[in-house]
XYZ file of N, CA, C and O in Angstrom:
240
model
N -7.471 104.276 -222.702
C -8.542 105.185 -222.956
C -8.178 105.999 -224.188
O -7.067 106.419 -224.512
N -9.349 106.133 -224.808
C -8.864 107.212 -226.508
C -10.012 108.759 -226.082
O -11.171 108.849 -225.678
N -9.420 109.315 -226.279
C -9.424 110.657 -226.589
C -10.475 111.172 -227.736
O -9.892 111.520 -228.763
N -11.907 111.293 -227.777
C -12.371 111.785 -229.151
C -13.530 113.233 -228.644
O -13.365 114.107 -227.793
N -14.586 112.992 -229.518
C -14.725 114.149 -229.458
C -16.633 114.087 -229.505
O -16.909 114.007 -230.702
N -17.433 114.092 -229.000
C -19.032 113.692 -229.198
C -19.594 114.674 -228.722
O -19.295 115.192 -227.646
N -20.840 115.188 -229.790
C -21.690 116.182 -229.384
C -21.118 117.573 -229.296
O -21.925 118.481 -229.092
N -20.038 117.825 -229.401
C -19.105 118.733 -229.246
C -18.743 118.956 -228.300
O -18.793 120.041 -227.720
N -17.979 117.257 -227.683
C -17.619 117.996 -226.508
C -16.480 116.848 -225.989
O -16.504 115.859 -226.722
N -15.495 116.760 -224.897
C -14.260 115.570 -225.146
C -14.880 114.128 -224.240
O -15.212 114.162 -223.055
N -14.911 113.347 -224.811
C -15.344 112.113 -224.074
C -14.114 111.162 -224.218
O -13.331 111.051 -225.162
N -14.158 110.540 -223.079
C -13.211 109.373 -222.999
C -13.841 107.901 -223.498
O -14.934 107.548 -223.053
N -13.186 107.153 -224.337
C -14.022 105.679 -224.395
C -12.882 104.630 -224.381
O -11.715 104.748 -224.755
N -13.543 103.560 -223.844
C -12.535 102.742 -223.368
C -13.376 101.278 -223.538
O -14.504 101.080 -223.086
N -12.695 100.462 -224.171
C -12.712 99.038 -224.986
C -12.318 98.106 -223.373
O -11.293 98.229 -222.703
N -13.182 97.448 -223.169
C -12.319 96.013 -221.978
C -13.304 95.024 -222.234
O -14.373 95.251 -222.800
N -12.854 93.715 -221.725
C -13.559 92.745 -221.478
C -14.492 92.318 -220.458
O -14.202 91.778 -219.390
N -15.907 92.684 -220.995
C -17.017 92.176 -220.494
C -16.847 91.529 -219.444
O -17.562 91.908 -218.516
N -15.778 90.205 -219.106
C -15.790 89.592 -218.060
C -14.356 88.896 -218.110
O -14.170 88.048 -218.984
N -13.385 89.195 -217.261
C -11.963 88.958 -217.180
C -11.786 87.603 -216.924
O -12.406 87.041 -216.021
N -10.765 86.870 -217.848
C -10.550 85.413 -217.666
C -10.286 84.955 -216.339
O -10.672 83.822 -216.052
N -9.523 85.840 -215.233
C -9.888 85.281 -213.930
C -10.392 85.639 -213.134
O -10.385 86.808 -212.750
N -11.000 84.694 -212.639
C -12.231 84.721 -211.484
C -11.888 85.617 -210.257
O -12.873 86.157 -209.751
N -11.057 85.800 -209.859
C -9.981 85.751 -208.647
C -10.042 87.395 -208.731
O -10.655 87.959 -207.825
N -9.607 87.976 -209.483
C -9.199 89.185 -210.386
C -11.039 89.925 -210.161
O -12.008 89.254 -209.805
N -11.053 91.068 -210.415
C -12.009 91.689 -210.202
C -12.655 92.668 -211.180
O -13.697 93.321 -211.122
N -11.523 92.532 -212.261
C -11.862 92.680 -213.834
C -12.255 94.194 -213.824
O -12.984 94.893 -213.120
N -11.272 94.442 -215.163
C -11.229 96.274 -215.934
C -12.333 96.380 -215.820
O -12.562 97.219 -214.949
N -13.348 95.913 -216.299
C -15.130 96.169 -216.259
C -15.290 97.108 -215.056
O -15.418 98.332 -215.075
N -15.252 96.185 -213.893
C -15.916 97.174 -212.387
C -14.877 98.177 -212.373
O -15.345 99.217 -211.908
N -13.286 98.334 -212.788
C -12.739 99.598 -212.468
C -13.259 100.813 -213.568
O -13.296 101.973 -213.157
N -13.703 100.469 -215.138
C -14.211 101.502 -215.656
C -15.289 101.922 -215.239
O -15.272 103.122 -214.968
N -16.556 101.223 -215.023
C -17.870 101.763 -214.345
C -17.735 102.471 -212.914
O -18.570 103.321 -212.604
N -16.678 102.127 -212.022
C -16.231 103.056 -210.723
C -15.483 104.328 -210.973
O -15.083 105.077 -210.082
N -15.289 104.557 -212.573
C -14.502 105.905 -212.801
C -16.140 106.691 -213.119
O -16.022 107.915 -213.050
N -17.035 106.412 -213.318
C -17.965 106.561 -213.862
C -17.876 106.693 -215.592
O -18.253 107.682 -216.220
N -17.392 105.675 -216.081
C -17.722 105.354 -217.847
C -19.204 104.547 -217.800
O -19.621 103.928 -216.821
N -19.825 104.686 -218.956
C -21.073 103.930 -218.921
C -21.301 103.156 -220.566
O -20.988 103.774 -221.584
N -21.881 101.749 -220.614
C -21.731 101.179 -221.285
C -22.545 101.752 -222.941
O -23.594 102.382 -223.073
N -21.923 101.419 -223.644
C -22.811 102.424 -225.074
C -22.518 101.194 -225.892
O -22.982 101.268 -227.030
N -21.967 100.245 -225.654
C -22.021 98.780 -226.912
C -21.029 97.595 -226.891
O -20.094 97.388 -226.118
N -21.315 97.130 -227.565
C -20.779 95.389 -227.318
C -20.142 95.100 -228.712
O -20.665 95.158 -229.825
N -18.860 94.771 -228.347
C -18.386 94.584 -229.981
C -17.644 93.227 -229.491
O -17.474 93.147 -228.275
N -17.117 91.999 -230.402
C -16.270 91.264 -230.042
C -14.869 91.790 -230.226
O -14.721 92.761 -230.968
N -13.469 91.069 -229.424
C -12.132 91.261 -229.540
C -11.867 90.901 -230.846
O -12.008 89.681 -230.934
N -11.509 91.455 -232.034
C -11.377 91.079 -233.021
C -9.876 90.045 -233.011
O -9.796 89.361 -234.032
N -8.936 89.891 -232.202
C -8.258 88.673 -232.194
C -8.792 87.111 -231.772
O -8.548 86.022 -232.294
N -9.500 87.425 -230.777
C -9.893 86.501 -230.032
C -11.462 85.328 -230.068
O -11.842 84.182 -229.833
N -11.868 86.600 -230.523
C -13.446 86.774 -230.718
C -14.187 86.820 -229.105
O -15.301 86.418 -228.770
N -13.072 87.491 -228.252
C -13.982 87.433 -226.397
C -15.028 88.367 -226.768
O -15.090 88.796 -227.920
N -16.088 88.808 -225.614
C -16.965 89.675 -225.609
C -16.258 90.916 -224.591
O -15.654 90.880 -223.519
N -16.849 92.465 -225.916
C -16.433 92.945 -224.873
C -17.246 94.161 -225.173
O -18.121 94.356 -226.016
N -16.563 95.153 -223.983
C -18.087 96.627 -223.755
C -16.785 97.744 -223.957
O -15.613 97.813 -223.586
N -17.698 98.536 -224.746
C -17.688 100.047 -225.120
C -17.976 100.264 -224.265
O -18.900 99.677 -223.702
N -17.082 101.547 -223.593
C -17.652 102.641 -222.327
C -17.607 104.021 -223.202
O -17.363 104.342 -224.365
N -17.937 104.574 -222.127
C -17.996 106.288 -222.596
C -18.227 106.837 -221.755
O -19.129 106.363 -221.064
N -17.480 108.357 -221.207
C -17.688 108.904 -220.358
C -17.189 110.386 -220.528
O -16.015 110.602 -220.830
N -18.091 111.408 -220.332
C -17.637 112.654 -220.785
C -16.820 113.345 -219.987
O -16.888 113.233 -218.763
N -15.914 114.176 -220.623
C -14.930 114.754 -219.438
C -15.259 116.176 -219.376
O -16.128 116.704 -220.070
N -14.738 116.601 -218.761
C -14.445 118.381 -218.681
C -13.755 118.858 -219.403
O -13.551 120.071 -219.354
């Protein structure tokens, strides 16, 4: 998670993969949306080229 700063105020955002290579696994995705982060964009892994989601979630 990175640390910035939106609207004037501290938000957390956090980079994972859209959908985790194993099936089995229950994938960073459902644990960021259960912290309550919410999706704000889709960028590819620039090594890889996987798909993946921008979260964001404001803190206190």
């Amino acid at each position: 998670m990175l640390l910035a700063r939106g609207e004037g105020r501290l938000v957390g955002v956090v980079i994972t993969l859209d959908r985790h290579p194993d099936p089995a696994d229950p994938g960073a995705f459902a644990f960021w949306t259960a912290l309550g982060h919410r999706v704000v964009g889709h960028r590819p892994d620039l090594e890889r080229g996987r798909p993946c989601a921008v979260l964001r979630k404001p803190l206190r």
